[in-house]
């Protein structure tokens, strides 16, 4: 098609095991190698005829291979992150040396938050997008002049120009987008995607965009997706589920990777009722506000597991971060999930505002009381563009030199006068140890792999990776938080723009 630029949409190679791109729940190298689907990139890939979606890290495509692949294209759409940005800038320099005429757009939260700084960082970047970029890059690929494309920033006569924000997509427009899974079928290998607490292989996509919750630390609703909760129609979601079941008969479950799947009770129940005849297993993100009736309907419709951000066991910390949930809600939610047979993967964070040695202990005890199937413990990260970033910078608690090490591993970059970086990292290690080294919990995980050779192999590899990183963290703590690794800095001052 001569009127359409030959387009490569890329989640680029970066650090080993790094999953900082299009649908990452957290832009950092993980304790265990795992990869989420590049959902955001899949939509414009479906809108641009002849395009290719290259998800480099899970498909083990290295820098040199990426450079070679890029030679065949006229337009590159690269999904960047704050952690991977410096690496991505170096990569496109090499790409441009091999293909000087290539046009390059950077998409994702980093450019949305800091469009001027992103463009200034490299003359190889032709434009950046702000907000949802499905149609912005598709319009460019179809030949629309950059001056007429909403939601983009670019250089003109030595100055950065910011076009008007692009309105967010709502139900009719979301339903009109191509299915993410059509792009997966064309360009990706689903066996390459692994998340420890999801069945393998799995497939994930969105049924909504945005999240009305006001959690101060959460990057996505405060950047690209916004706080307005916008839904695809139930029938549209069901049709994609049917297609997915047909496309990938080897798939063991679907993961609905919305910011929060269960915001509205009636929609969650209606979807679950329409899922039931399809007889498939699924998992999703969830908040702990759902009551027994809704959870029962979801379980009957095939729900297997929820990812739930409990964050802390301290009531004041939950208020500090505007979580909109309480420890009492969490307890009731977990009790009802166990009644209906839905497993829970609980997410917790060490180092949020108000954290002390005592609150760390309280959260560890709270996690053990909830007794989720599996957990993930993160260090508090104030990502640029978030309310947490602004408050931590204002109070002088933000240590900008230590967002991550040169391997993309998360390191503390918030430090309080009463709680050191080493104490917080030590809290993460102790949290995992106290939770998982309980005999009944270890047995619960191992027994599922006893009669499944595939799961047994995966469990062994994950345990090996986790114990290796655990040893590195312990060494870091013993050195007092002064490991001699190069650091990836957090940008000093946010300048958010776009239609948050």
Coordinates of C-alpha atoms in Angstrom, one line a residue:
X1 CA 0.0 0.0 0.0
X2 CA 2.0 3.0 -1.3
X3 CA 0.1 5.6 0.9
X4 CA 1.0 3.9 4.1
X5 CA 4.5 4.1 5.6
X6 CA 6.1 0.7 6.3
X7 CA 5.9 0.7 10.1
X8 CA 7.7 -1.1 12.9
X9 CA 6.2 -0.9 16.4
X10 CA 8.8 -1.9 19.0
X11 CA 9.1 -2.8 22.6
X12 CA 13.0 -2.5 22.4
X13 CA 15.7 -4.8 23.8
X14 CA 17.2 -3.4 26.9
X15 CA 18.4 -5.0 30.2
X16 CA 18.4 -8.7 30.6
X17 CA 14.9 -9.9 31.7
X18 CA 13.7 -6.3 31.4
X19 CA 9.9 -5.9 30.8
X20 CA 9.6 -2.1 31.0
X21 CA 7.3 -1.6 28.0
X22 CA 3.8 -1.4 26.7
X23 CA 1.8 -3.3 29.3
X24 CA 4.3 -3.7 32.1
X25 CA 2.7 -3.6 35.6
X26 CA 6.1 -2.3 36.7
X27 CA 8.9 -0.9 34.5
X28 CA 11.8 -2.8 36.0
X29 CA 13.7 -6.1 35.8
X30 CA 11.8 -8.6 37.9
X31 CA 12.9 -11.0 40.6
X32 CA 11.9 -13.8 38.2
X33 CA 12.1 -13.4 34.4
X34 CA 8.6 -12.6 33.3
X35 CA 7.0 -10.7 30.4
X36 CA 3.7 -9.0 29.9
X37 CA 2.1 -8.5 26.5
X38 CA 2.7 -5.1 24.7
X39 CA -1.0 -4.4 24.6
X40 CA -0.7 -0.6 24.0
X41 CA 1.3 -1.2 20.9
X42 CA -1.0 -3.8 19.5
X43 CA -3.8 -1.4 18.7
X44 CA -1.9 1.0 16.3
X45 CA -0.2 -2.1 14.9
X46 CA -3.7 -3.3 13.9
X47 CA -4.6 0.1 12.5
X48 CA -1.5 0.3 10.2
X49 CA -1.6 -2.1 7.2
X50 CA 1.7 -4.0 6.6
X51 CA 3.1 -3.1 10.1
X52 CA 5.0 -5.4 12.4
X53 CA 4.9 -5.5 16.2
X54 CA 8.4 -6.5 17.5
X55 CA 8.5 -7.3 21.2
X56 CA 12.2 -7.8 21.5
X57 CA 13.0 -8.9 25.0
X58 CA 10.7 -11.9 25.4
X59 CA 11.5 -13.0 21.8
X60 CA 15.2 -12.7 22.6
X61 CA 15.9 -10.3 19.8
X62 CA 19.1 -8.4 20.6
X63 CA 20.4 -5.0 19.6
X64 CA 22.1 -6.1 16.4
X65 CA 19.1 -8.1 15.2
X66 CA 16.9 -5.1 16.0
X67 CA 19.1 -2.8 14.0
X68 CA 19.0 -5.2 11.0
X69 CA 15.2 -5.5 11.2
X70 CA 14.8 -1.8 11.4
X71 CA 16.6 -1.3 8.0
X72 CA 13.4 -2.5 6.3
X73 CA 11.1 0.1 7.7
X74 CA 10.2 3.8 7.1
X75 CA 8.7 4.6 10.5
X76 CA 9.6 3.3 13.9
X77 CA 7.2 3.6 16.9
X78 CA 9.3 2.8 20.1
X79 CA 7.7 2.3 23.5
X80 CA 10.1 3.8 26.1
X81 CA 10.1 4.0 29.9
X82 CA 12.0 6.1 32.4
X83 CA 14.2 3.2 33.4
X84 CA 15.0 2.2 29.8
X85 CA 15.1 5.7 28.2
X86 CA 18.9 6.1 28.1
X87 CA 19.3 2.7 26.5
X88 CA 16.6 3.4 24.0
X89 CA 18.2 6.7 22.9
X90 CA 21.5 4.8 22.3
X91 CA 19.7 2.1 20.3
X92 CA 18.0 4.5 17.9
X93 CA 21.3 6.3 17.2
X94 CA 22.6 2.9 15.9
X95 CA 19.4 2.3 14.0
X96 CA 19.5 5.7 12.3
X97 CA 23.2 5.1 11.3
X98 CA 21.9 2.1 9.4
X99 CA 18.7 3.7 8.2
X100 CA 19.1 7.5 8.0
X101 CA 15.7 8.1 6.4
X102 CA 13.8 6.4 9.2
X103 CA 11.2 8.5 11.1
X104 CA 11.0 7.7 14.8
X105 CA 8.3 8.3 17.4
X106 CA 8.6 7.7 21.1
X107 CA 5.4 6.7 22.9
X108 CA 4.5 5.8 26.5
X109 CA 4.5 7.6 29.9
X110 CA 8.0 9.0 29.8
X111 CA 7.4 11.1 26.7
X112 CA 3.9 12.0 27.9
X113 CA 5.3 13.4 31.1
X114 CA 8.4 15.1 29.7
X115 CA 7.9 15.8 26.0
X116 CA 10.4 18.7 25.8
X117 CA 13.2 16.7 27.6
X118 CA 12.5 13.6 25.6
X119 CA 12.9 15.5 22.3
X120 CA 15.9 17.4 23.6
X121 CA 17.6 14.1 24.5
X122 CA 18.0 13.0 20.9
X123 CA 17.6 14.6 17.5
X124 CA 16.8 11.1 16.2
X125 CA 13.3 11.4 17.8
X126 CA 11.0 13.0 15.3
X127 CA 8.0 13.3 17.7
X128 CA 6.6 12.0 21.0
X129 CA 3.0 11.3 21.9
X130 CA 1.0 12.5 24.8
X131 CA -1.9 10.4 26.1
X132 CA -3.4 7.6 24.1
X133 CA -1.4 7.2 20.9
X134 CA -3.4 4.6 18.9
X135 CA -4.5 7.1 16.3
X136 CA -1.6 9.6 16.6
X137 CA 0.9 7.2 15.2
X138 CA -1.6 5.6 12.8
X139 CA -2.4 9.0 11.3
X140 CA 1.3 9.7 10.8
X141 CA 1.8 6.4 9.1
X142 CA -1.1 7.2 6.7
X143 CA 0.6 10.4 5.7
X144 CA -1.3 13.0 7.8
X145 CA 0.9 16.1 8.3
X146 CA 2.4 16.3 11.8
X147 CA 1.0 19.8 12.3
X148 CA -2.5 18.3 12.1
X149 CA -2.1 15.3 14.4
X150 CA -3.5 15.8 17.9
X151 CA -1.6 14.6 21.0
X152 CA 1.9 14.9 19.6
X153 CA 5.0 17.1 20.4
X154 CA 7.8 17.8 17.9
X155 CA 10.5 20.2 16.9
X156 CA 9.9 23.0 14.4
X157 CA 12.5 25.7 13.6
X158 CA 14.5 24.9 16.7
X159 CA 11.5 25.0 19.1
X160 CA 9.3 22.3 20.6
X161 CA 5.7 22.5 19.4
X162 CA 2.9 20.8 21.4
X163 CA -0.2 20.1 19.4
X164 CA -3.6 20.1 21.1
X165 CA -4.3 17.1 23.4
X166 CA -6.1 14.2 21.9
X167 CA -9.5 13.4 23.4
X168 CA -9.6 10.0 25.2
X169 CA -11.4 7.1 23.5
X170 CA -14.7 6.0 24.9
X171 CA -16.9 2.9 24.3
X172 CA -17.7 3.4 20.6
X173 CA -14.1 4.3 19.7
X174 CA -12.7 1.5 21.9
X175 CA -15.0 -1.0 20.2
X176 CA -13.9 0.2 16.8
X177 CA -10.2 -0.6 17.5
X178 CA -8.8 -3.8 16.1
X179 CA -8.5 -6.6 18.7
X180 CA -5.1 -6.9 20.4
X181 CA -5.2 -10.6 19.9
X182 CA -5.3 -10.3 16.1
X183 CA -1.9 -8.6 16.3
X184 CA -0.6 -11.2 18.7
X185 CA -1.7 -14.0 16.3
X186 CA 0.2 -12.2 13.5
X187 CA 3.4 -11.1 15.2
X188 CA 3.9 -12.8 18.6
X189 CA 4.6 -16.2 20.2
X190 CA 2.4 -16.6 23.2
X191 CA 4.7 -19.2 24.8
X192 CA 7.3 -16.4 25.2
X193 CA 5.1 -14.6 27.8
X194 CA 5.5 -15.9 31.4
X195 CA 4.3 -14.5 34.7
X196 CA 4.9 -16.7 37.7
X197 CA 1.4 -16.5 39.2
X198 CA -0.4 -16.9 35.8
X199 CA -0.9 -20.2 34.0
X200 CA 1.4 -20.8 31.1
X201 CA 0.8 -20.0 28.3
X202 CA -1.6 -17.1 28.9
X203 CA -2.9 -14.3 26.8
X204 CA -3.8 -10.8 28.1
X205 CA -5.6 -7.7 26.8
X206 CA -7.7 -4.8 28.1
X207 CA -11.5 -4.6 28.6
X208 CA -11.3 -1.0 29.9
X209 CA -8.9 2.0 30.0
X210 CA -8.2 4.3 32.9
X211 CA -8.8 4.0 36.6
X212 CA -10.8 6.3 38.9
X213 CA -8.7 5.4 42.0
X214 CA -6.4 8.1 43.2
X215 CA -3.5 6.1 44.5
X216 CA -0.6 8.6 44.6
X217 CA 2.1 6.2 43.4
X218 CA 0.3 4.6 40.4
X219 CA 1.8 5.8 37.2
X220 CA -0.7 4.7 34.5
X221 CA -3.9 6.6 35.6
X222 CA -1.7 9.7 36.2
X223 CA -0.1 9.6 32.7
X224 CA -1.3 7.8 29.6
X225 CA -4.6 6.2 30.5
X226 CA -6.0 8.8 32.8
X227 CA -8.5 8.6 35.7
X228 CA -11.6 8.4 33.5
X229 CA -12.8 4.7 33.5
X230 CA -13.8 3.9 30.0
X231 CA -15.2 0.5 29.0
X232 CA -15.4 -1.6 25.9
X233 CA -18.9 -3.0 25.4
X234 CA -19.6 -6.4 27.0
X235 CA -20.3 -8.0 23.6
X236 CA -17.1 -6.6 22.1
X237 CA -15.1 -8.1 25.0
X238 CA -16.9 -11.5 24.6
X239 CA -16.1 -11.5 20.9
X240 CA -12.4 -11.1 21.5
X241 CA -12.5 -13.8 24.1
X242 CA -14.1 -16.2 21.5
X243 CA -11.5 -15.2 18.9
X244 CA -8.7 -15.8 21.4
X245 CA -10.0 -19.3 22.4
X246 CA -10.0 -20.1 18.6
X247 CA -6.6 -18.6 17.8
X248 CA -4.7 -20.1 20.7
X249 CA -6.0 -23.6 21.7
X250 CA -2.8 -24.2 23.7
X251 CA -3.6 -21.2 26.0
X252 CA -4.4 -22.0 29.6
X253 CA -6.0 -18.7 30.7
X254 CA -6.8 -15.2 29.7
X255 CA -5.6 -12.3 31.9
X256 CA -7.6 -9.1 31.7
X257 CA -4.8 -6.5 32.2
X258 CA -7.1 -3.5 33.0
X259 CA -5.9 -1.0 35.6
X260 CA -8.8 -2.4 37.6
X261 CA -11.2 -4.9 36.1
X262 CA -13.9 -4.9 38.8
X263 CA -14.6 -1.2 39.3
X264 CA -18.3 -1.6 38.5
X265 CA -20.3 -4.6 40.0
X266 CA -22.9 -4.9 37.3
X267 CA -20.4 -5.0 34.5
X268 CA -18.2 -7.6 36.3
X269 CA -21.3 -9.8 36.8
X270 CA -22.6 -9.4 33.2
X271 CA -19.2 -10.3 31.8
X272 CA -18.9 -13.3 34.1
X273 CA -22.3 -14.5 33.1
X274 CA -21.4 -14.3 29.4
X275 CA -18.0 -16.0 30.0
X276 CA -19.6 -19.0 31.8
X277 CA -20.8 -20.9 28.7
X278 CA -17.4 -20.4 27.1
X279 CA -15.8 -22.6 29.8
X280 CA -12.4 -21.0 30.1
X281 CA -10.2 -19.9 33.0
X282 CA -9.3 -16.2 33.5
X283 CA -7.6 -13.9 35.9
X284 CA -7.7 -10.1 36.3
X285 CA -6.6 -7.1 38.3
X286 CA -9.0 -6.2 41.1
X287 CA -9.6 -3.9 44.0
X288 CA -10.7 -5.3 47.3
X289 CA -14.1 -3.7 47.3
X290 CA -16.1 -6.5 45.7
X291 CA -18.6 -8.3 47.9
X292 CA -19.6 -12.0 48.0
X293 CA -22.3 -11.8 45.4
X294 CA -20.0 -10.4 42.8
X295 CA -17.1 -12.7 43.6
X296 CA -19.5 -15.7 43.4
X297 CA -20.6 -14.7 39.9
X298 CA -17.0 -14.2 38.8
X299 CA -16.0 -17.6 40.1
X300 CA -18.9 -19.2 38.4
X301 CA -17.8 -17.4 35.2
X302 CA -14.3 -19.0 35.3
X303 CA -12.3 -16.5 37.4
X304 CA -9.3 -18.3 38.8
X305 CA -7.1 -15.5 40.3
X306 CA -7.0 -11.8 41.1
X307 CA -4.0 -9.5 41.3
X308 CA -4.8 -7.1 44.2
X309 CA -2.7 -4.2 45.4
X310 CA -3.1 -4.3 49.2
X311 CA 0.1 -2.2 49.5
X312 CA 0.3 -1.9 53.3
X313 CA -1.2 -3.2 56.6
X314 CA -1.0 0.2 58.2
X315 CA -4.3 2.2 58.0
X316 CA -2.5 5.6 58.1
X317 CA -0.3 4.7 55.2
X318 CA -3.3 3.6 53.1
X319 CA -4.8 7.1 53.8
X320 CA -1.5 8.8 53.0
X321 CA -1.4 7.2 49.5
X322 CA -5.2 7.8 48.9
X323 CA -5.7 4.1 48.4
X324 CA -9.5 4.2 49.0
X325 CA -9.4 0.8 50.7
X326 CA -9.0 -0.3 54.3
X327 CA -7.4 -3.3 56.0
X328 CA -10.9 -4.3 57.1
X329 CA -12.1 -4.4 53.4
X330 CA -9.0 -6.5 52.5
X331 CA -9.8 -9.0 55.2
X332 CA -13.4 -9.4 54.1
X333 CA -12.4 -9.6 50.5
X334 CA -9.9 -12.3 51.1
X335 CA -12.3 -14.3 53.3
X336 CA -14.9 -14.2 50.5
X337 CA -12.4 -15.1 47.7
X338 CA -11.4 -18.2 49.7
X339 CA -15.1 -19.1 50.1
X340 CA -15.7 -18.9 46.3
X341 CA -12.4 -20.5 45.4
X342 CA -10.6 -17.6 43.7
X343 CA -6.9 -17.3 44.4
X344 CA -5.2 -14.0 45.1
X345 CA -1.8 -12.7 44.2
X346 CA -1.2 -9.8 46.7
X347 CA 1.0 -6.8 45.9
X348 CA 2.7 -5.0 48.8
X349 CA 5.0 -1.9 48.9
X350 CA 7.8 -1.1 51.3
X351 CA 8.7 2.6 51.8
X352 CA 5.5 4.5 51.2
X353 CA 4.9 7.8 53.1
X354 CA 4.6 7.1 56.8
X355 CA 6.7 3.9 56.6
X356 CA 8.6 2.9 59.7
X357 CA 10.3 -0.2 61.0
X358 CA 7.1 -0.9 62.9
X359 CA 4.8 -0.4 59.9
X360 CA 7.0 -2.8 57.9
X361 CA 6.5 -5.4 60.6
X362 CA 2.7 -4.7 60.6
X363 CA 2.5 -5.2 56.9
X364 CA 4.4 -8.5 57.0
X365 CA 2.0 -9.7 59.7
X366 CA -1.0 -8.5 57.7
X367 CA 0.2 -10.3 54.6
X368 CA 0.6 -13.5 56.5
X369 CA -2.9 -13.1 58.0
X370 CA -4.4 -12.5 54.5
X371 CA -2.5 -15.6 53.3
X372 CA -2.6 -14.9 49.5
X373 CA -1.6 -17.6 47.2
X374 CA 1.4 -15.6 46.1
X375 CA 2.8 -12.2 46.8
X376 CA 5.0 -9.5 45.2
X377 CA 6.9 -7.0 47.4
X378 CA 8.1 -3.8 45.8
X379 CA 10.1 -0.8 47.0
X380 CA 8.1 2.4 46.8
X381 CA 9.1 4.2 43.6
X382 CA 8.0 7.7 42.9
X383 CA 7.8 7.7 39.1
X384 CA 7.8 11.1 37.4
X385 CA 4.3 12.4 36.7
X386 CA 2.8 11.0 39.9
X387 CA 1.6 12.8 43.0
X388 CA 4.0 10.7 45.0
X389 CA 6.9 12.0 43.0
X390 CA 5.9 15.6 43.6
X391 CA 5.4 15.1 47.4
X392 CA 8.6 13.2 47.9
X393 CA 10.6 15.8 45.9
X394 CA 9.0 18.7 47.9
X395 CA 9.8 17.0 51.2
X396 CA 13.4 16.2 50.2
X397 CA 13.0 12.4 50.4
X398 CA 13.7 11.7 46.8
X399 CA 17.1 10.3 46.1
X400 CA 17.3 10.8 42.3
X401 CA 20.5 8.9 41.8
X402 CA 19.1 5.4 42.5
X403 CA 16.0 4.5 40.5
X404 CA 17.6 1.3 39.3
X405 CA 21.0 -0.3 38.8
X406 CA 22.5 -0.9 35.3
X407 CA 20.7 -4.2 35.0
X408 CA 17.3 -2.5 35.5
X409 CA 16.9 -3.9 39.1
X410 CA 14.8 -1.8 41.3
X411 CA 16.7 0.1 44.0
X412 CA 15.4 2.5 46.7
X413 CA 15.3 6.1 45.6
X414 CA 13.2 7.3 48.5
X415 CA 14.9 7.6 51.8
X416 CA 13.6 9.0 55.1
X417 CA 15.5 10.4 58.1
X418 CA 14.2 7.6 60.2
X419 CA 14.4 4.8 57.6
X420 CA 17.4 4.2 55.4
X421 CA 17.6 2.7 52.0
X422 CA 19.3 -0.4 53.4
X423 CA 16.6 -0.9 56.0
X424 CA 13.9 -0.8 53.3
X425 CA 15.7 -3.2 51.1
X426 CA 16.2 -5.4 54.1
X427 CA 12.5 -5.2 54.8
X428 CA 11.8 -6.5 51.3
X429 CA 14.0 -9.5 51.8
X430 CA 12.6 -10.3 55.2
X431 CA 9.1 -9.9 53.9
X432 CA 9.7 -12.6 51.3
X433 CA 11.5 -14.9 53.7
X434 CA 8.9 -14.7 56.4
X435 CA 6.1 -15.2 54.0
X436 CA 7.3 -18.0 51.7
X437 CA 9.5 -19.9 54.1
X438 CA 6.5 -21.0 56.1
X439 CA 6.1 -24.8 55.5
X440 CA 2.5 -24.7 54.5
X441 CA 3.0 -21.9 52.0
X442 CA 6.0 -23.6 50.4
X443 CA 4.0 -26.9 50.2
X444 CA 1.0 -25.1 48.6
X445 CA 3.2 -23.9 45.8
X446 CA 5.2 -27.0 45.3
X447 CA 2.3 -29.5 45.3
X448 CA 0.8 -27.9 42.2
X449 CA 4.0 -28.8 40.3
X450 CA 4.3 -32.4 41.5
X451 CA 2.3 -33.9 38.7
X452 CA 3.0 -31.4 36.0
X453 CA 6.4 -31.6 34.4
X454 CA 6.1 -28.2 32.7
X455 CA 5.1 -26.4 35.9
X456 CA 7.9 -28.3 37.8
X457 CA 10.5 -27.0 35.4
X458 CA 9.2 -23.5 35.5
X459 CA 9.1 -23.6 39.3
X460 CA 12.7 -24.7 39.5
X461 CA 13.9 -21.9 37.1
X462 CA 11.9 -19.3 39.0
X463 CA 13.2 -20.4 42.4
X464 CA 16.8 -20.3 41.1
X465 CA 16.4 -16.8 39.7
X466 CA 14.7 -15.6 42.9
X467 CA 17.3 -17.0 45.2
X468 CA 20.1 -15.4 43.1
X469 CA 18.5 -12.0 43.3
X470 CA 17.8 -12.5 47.0
X471 CA 21.5 -13.1 47.6
X472 CA 22.4 -9.9 45.6
X473 CA 19.9 -7.9 47.7
X474 CA 21.4 -9.2 51.0
X475 CA 24.8 -8.2 49.8
X476 CA 23.5 -4.7 48.9
X477 CA 22.0 -4.4 52.4
X478 CA 25.2 -5.5 54.1
X479 CA 27.1 -2.8 52.2
X480 CA 24.7 -0.3 53.6
X481 CA 22.9 0.5 50.3
X482 CA 26.1 1.6 48.6
X483 CA 26.6 -1.1 46.0
X484 CA 29.1 0.0 43.4
X485 CA 26.7 -0.5 40.5
X486 CA 26.0 2.2 37.9
X487 CA 22.6 3.9 38.6
X488 CA 19.8 5.0 36.3
X489 CA 18.6 8.4 37.5
X490 CA 15.1 9.7 37.9
X491 CA 14.5 12.9 36.0
X492 CA 14.7 15.8 38.4
X493 CA 11.6 17.8 37.6
X494 CA 8.4 16.6 36.1
X495 CA 6.5 18.7 33.5
X496 CA 3.3 16.7 32.9
X497 CA 1.3 17.6 29.8
X498 CA -1.5 16.1 27.8
X499 CA -5.1 15.2 28.8
X500 CA -4.7 13.4 32.1

